[in-house]
Coordinates of C-alpha atoms and ligand atoms in Angstrom, one line a residue:
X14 CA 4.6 23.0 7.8
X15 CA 4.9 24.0 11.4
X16 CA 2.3 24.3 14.4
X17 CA 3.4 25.1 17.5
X18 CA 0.6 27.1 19.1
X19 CA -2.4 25.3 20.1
X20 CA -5.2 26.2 18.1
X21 CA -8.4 27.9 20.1
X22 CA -11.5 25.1 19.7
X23 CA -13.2 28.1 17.5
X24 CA -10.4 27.4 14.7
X25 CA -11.6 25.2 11.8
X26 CA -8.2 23.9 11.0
X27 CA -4.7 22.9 12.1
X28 CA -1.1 22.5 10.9
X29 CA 0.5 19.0 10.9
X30 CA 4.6 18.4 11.0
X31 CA 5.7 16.1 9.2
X32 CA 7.9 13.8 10.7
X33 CA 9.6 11.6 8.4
X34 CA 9.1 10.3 4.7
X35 CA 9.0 6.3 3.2
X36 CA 11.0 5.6 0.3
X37 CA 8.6 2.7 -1.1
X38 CA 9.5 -0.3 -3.2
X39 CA 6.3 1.2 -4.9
X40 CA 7.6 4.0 -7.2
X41 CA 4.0 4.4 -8.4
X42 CA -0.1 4.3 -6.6
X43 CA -0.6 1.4 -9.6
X44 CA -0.7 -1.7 -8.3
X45 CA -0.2 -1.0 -4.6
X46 CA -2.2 -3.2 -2.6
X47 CA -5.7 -1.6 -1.1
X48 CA -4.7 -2.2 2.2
X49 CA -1.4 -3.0 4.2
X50 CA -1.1 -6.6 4.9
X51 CA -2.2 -8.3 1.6
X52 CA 1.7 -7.9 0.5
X53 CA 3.7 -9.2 3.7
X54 CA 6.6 -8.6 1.2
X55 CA 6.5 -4.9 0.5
X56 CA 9.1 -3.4 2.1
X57 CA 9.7 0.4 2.8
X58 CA 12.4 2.8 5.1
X59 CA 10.9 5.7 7.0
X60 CA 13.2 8.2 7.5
X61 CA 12.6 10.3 10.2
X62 CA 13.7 14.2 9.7
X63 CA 14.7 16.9 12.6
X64 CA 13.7 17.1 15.2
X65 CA 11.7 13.7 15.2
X66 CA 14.5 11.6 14.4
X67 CA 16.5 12.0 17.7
X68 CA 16.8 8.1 18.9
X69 CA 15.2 9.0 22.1
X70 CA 11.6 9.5 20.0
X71 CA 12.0 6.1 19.4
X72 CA 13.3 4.5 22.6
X73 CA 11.6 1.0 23.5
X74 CA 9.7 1.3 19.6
X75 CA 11.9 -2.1 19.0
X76 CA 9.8 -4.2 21.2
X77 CA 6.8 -3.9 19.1
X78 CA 6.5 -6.0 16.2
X79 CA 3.5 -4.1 14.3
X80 CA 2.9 0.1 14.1
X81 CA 0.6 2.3 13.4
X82 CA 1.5 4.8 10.7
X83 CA -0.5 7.8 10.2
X84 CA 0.2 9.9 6.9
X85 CA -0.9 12.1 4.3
X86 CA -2.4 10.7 0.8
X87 CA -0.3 13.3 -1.1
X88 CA -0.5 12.0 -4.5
X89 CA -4.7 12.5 -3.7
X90 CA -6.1 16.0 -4.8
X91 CA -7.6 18.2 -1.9
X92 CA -11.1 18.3 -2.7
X93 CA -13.1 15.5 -1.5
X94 CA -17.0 14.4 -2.3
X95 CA -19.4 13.1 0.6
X96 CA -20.2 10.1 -1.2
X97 CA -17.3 7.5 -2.8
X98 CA -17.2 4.6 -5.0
X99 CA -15.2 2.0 -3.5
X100 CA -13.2 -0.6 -5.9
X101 CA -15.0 -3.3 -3.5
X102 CA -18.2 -2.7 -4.9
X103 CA -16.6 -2.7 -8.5
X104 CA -16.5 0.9 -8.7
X105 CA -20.4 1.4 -9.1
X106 CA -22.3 1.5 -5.8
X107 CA -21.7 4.5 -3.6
X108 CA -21.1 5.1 0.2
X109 CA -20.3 7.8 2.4
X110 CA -16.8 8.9 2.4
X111 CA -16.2 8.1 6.6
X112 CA -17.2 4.7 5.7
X113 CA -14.8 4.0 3.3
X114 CA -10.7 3.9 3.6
X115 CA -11.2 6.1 0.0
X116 CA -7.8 7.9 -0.8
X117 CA -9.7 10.8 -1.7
X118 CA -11.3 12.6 1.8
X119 CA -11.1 15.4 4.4
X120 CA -7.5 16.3 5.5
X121 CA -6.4 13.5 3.1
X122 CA -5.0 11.5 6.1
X123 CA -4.1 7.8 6.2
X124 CA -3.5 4.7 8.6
X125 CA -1.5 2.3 8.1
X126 CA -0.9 -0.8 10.4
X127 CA 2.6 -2.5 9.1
X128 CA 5.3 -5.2 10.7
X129 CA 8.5 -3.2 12.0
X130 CA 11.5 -5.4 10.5
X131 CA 14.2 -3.7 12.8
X132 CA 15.6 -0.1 13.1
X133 CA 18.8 1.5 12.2
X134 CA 20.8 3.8 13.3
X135 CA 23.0 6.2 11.3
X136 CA 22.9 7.8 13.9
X137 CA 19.7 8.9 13.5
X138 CA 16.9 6.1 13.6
X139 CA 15.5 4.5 10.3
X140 CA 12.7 2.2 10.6
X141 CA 12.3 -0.5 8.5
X142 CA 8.8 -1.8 7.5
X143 CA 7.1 -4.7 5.5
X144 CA 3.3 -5.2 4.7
X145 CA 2.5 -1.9 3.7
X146 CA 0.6 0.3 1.2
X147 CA 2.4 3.2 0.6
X148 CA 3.4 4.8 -2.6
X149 CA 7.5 6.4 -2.6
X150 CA 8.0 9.7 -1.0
X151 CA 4.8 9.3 1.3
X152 CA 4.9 11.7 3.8
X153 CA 4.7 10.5 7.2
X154 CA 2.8 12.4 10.7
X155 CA 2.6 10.1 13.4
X156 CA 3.9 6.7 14.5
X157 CA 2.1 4.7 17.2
X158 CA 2.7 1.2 18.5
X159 CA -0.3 -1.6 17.6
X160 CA -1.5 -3.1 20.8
X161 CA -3.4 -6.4 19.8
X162 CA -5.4 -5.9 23.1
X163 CA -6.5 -2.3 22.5
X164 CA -6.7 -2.6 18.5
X165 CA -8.2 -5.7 17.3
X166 CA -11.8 -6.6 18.2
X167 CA -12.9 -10.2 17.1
X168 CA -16.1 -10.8 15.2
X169 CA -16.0 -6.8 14.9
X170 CA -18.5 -6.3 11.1
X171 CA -16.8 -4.8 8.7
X172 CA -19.7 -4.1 6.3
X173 CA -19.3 -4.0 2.6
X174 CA -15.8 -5.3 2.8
X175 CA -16.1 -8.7 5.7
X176 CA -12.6 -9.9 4.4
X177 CA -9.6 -9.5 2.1
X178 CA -10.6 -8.9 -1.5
X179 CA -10.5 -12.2 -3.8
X180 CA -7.1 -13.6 -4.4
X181 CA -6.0 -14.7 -8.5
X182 CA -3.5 -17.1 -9.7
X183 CA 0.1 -15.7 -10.6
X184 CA 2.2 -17.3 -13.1
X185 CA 5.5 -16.1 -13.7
X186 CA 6.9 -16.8 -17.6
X187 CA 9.9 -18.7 -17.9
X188 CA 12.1 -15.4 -18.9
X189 CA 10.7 -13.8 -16.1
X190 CA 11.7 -17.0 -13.7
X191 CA 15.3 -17.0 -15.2
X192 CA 15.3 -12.7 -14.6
X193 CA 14.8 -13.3 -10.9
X194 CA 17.3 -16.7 -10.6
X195 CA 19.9 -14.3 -11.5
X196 CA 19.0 -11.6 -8.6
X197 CA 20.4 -11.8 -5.2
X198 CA 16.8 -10.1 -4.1
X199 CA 15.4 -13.4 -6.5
X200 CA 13.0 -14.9 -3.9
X201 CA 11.9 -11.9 -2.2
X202 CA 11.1 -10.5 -5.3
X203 CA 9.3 -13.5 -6.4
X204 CA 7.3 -13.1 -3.7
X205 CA 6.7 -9.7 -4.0
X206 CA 5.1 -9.9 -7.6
X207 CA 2.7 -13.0 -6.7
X208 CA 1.6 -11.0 -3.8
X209 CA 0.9 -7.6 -5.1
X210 CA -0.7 -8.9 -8.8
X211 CA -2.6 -12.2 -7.1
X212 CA -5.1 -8.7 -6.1
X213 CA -5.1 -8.6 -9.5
X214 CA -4.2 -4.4 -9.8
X215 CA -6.4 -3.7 -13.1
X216 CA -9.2 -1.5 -13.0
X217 CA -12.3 -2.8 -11.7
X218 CA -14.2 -2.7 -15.1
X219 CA -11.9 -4.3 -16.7
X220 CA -12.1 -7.9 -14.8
X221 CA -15.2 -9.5 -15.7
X222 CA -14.7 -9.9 -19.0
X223 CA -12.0 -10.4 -21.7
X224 CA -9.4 -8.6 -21.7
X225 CA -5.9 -8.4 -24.3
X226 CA -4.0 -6.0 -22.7
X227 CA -1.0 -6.0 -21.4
X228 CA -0.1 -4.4 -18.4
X229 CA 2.8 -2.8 -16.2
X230 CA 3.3 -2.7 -12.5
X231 CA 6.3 -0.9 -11.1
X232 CA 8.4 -2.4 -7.9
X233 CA 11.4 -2.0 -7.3
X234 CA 13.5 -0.6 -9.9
X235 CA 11.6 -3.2 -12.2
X236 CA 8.8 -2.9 -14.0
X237 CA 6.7 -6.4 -13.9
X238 CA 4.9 -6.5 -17.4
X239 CA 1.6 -9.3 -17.4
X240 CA -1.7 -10.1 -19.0
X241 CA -4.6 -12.0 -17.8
X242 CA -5.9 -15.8 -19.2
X243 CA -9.5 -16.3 -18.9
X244 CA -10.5 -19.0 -19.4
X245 CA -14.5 -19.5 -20.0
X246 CA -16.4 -22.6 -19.1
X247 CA -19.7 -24.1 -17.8
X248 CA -20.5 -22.0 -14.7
X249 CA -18.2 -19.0 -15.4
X250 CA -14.7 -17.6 -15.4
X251 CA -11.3 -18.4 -14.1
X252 CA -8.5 -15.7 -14.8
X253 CA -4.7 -16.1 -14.1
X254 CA -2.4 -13.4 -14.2
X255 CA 0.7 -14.0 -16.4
X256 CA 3.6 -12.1 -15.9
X257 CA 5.4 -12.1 -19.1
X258 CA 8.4 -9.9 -18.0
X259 CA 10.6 -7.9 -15.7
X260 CA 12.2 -4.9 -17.4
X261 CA 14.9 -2.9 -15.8
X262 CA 13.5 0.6 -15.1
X263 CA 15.7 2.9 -17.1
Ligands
LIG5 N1 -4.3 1.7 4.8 C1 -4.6 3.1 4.4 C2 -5.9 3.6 5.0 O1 -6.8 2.8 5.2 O2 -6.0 4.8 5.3 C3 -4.6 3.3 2.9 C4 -5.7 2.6 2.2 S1 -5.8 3.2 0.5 C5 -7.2 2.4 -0.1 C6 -4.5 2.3 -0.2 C7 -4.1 2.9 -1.5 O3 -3.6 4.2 -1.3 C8 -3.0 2.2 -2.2 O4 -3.5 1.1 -3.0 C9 -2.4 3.3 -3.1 O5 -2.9 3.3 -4.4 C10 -2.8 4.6 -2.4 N2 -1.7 5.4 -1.8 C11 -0.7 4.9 -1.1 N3 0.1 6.0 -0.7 C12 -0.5 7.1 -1.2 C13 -0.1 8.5 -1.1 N4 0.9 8.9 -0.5 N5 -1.0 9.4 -1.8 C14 -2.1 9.0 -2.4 N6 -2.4 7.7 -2.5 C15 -1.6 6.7 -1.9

């Protein structure tokens, strides 16, 4: 994908470059956190492809702690639908698609904000990132610095979703503690898995009521097997997420 002419104002579309791709310690869109930040653990690499990864494109980058990522939702299908249903409101109520952060919209772009952790270079710069939400082989457009100044704006509303969705207990099963004791990545990991299955990852119909399932989440080259505990009293539920096991991914 190339674009090197500019487009006349009369032309309904443009080309985009791509600039670089994430390899993801999310080998799947299950389970990925809704939005970066909720999983401070995540970590990715974005590996930046010719001609975008001369290490003069990312001069001075290392002095910021937080970026910007703009990328494409590739695993999304193109067509799109004006109006949405938003997990946040359980999957029921509808909004417009611009007032959502829906996978599934116009030009399928995304925006990420995530922590830089360093960069390398080989020679070519690699960036490392933590805190985001983006599945493997996500294709990358545009990089921009966060300026705290410029891009936060206190008391700002934030309609249907004010603050970060509700958090649930995580408790990891003995075989599962004694699988990650034995891993040099053991604590990172650990706190990878409470992170990303505290936003509890099942399908919004399935949470307010009982549920026998088990489930899978992949990170990693493991994938995290759990179930969820309610238990029922007086004035409602309380659910827990178990995690039962972490299976080598074959
Ligand atoms: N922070 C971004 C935004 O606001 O534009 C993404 C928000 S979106 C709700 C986050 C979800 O996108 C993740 O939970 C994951 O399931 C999905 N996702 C991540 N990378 C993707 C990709 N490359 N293609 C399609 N879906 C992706």
């Amino acid at each position: 994908m190339t674009t090197h002419d500019t487009p006349s104002p009369a032309s309904a579309s443009m080309a985009l470059d791509i600039i670089g791709t994430i390899e993801s310690c999310y080998p799947d869109k299950f389970g990925i956190p809704r939005q970066p930040g909720l999983a401070p653990s995540a970590t990715a690499v974005l590996r930046l492809k010719a001609p975008f990864d001369h290490p003069d494109c990312v001069r001075g980058l290392e002095q910021f702690s937080h970026l910007w990522i703009s990328f494409i939702f590739h695993q999304s299908p193109e067509r799109w639908t004006p109006l949405v249903r938003p997990p946040r409101l359980g999957g029921n109520a509808r909004v417009g698609v611009f007032a959502s952060r829906s996978t599934h919209r116009p030009n399928r772009l995304g925006l990420s904000l995530v922590e830089l952790a360093g960069i390398e270079y080989d020679p070519a710069p690699t960036l490392l990132l933590r805190g985001h939400d983006l599945v493997d082989a996500t294709p990358v457009v545009d990089i921009k610095p966060y300026l705290p100044w410029a891009d936060s704006v206190e008391n700002a509303s934030a309609g249907f979703a004010p603050e970060p969705p509700p958090q649930l207990d995580v408790r990891l099963s003995d075989d599962c503690q004694r699988t990650l004791s034995e891993r040099p990545d053991g604590a990172s990991l650990g706190a990878l898995i409470r992170q990303v299955l505290s936003q509890d990852p099942r399908p919004a119909y399935r949470r307010d009521k009982r549920d026998d399932r088990g489930y899978g989440v992949r990170l990693h080259d493991l994938d995290v097997r759990f179930h969820v505990e309610t238990d029922n009293h007086g004035h409602g539920h309380e659910s827990v997420i178990v995690v039962d096991s972490l299976v080598p991914r074959t």
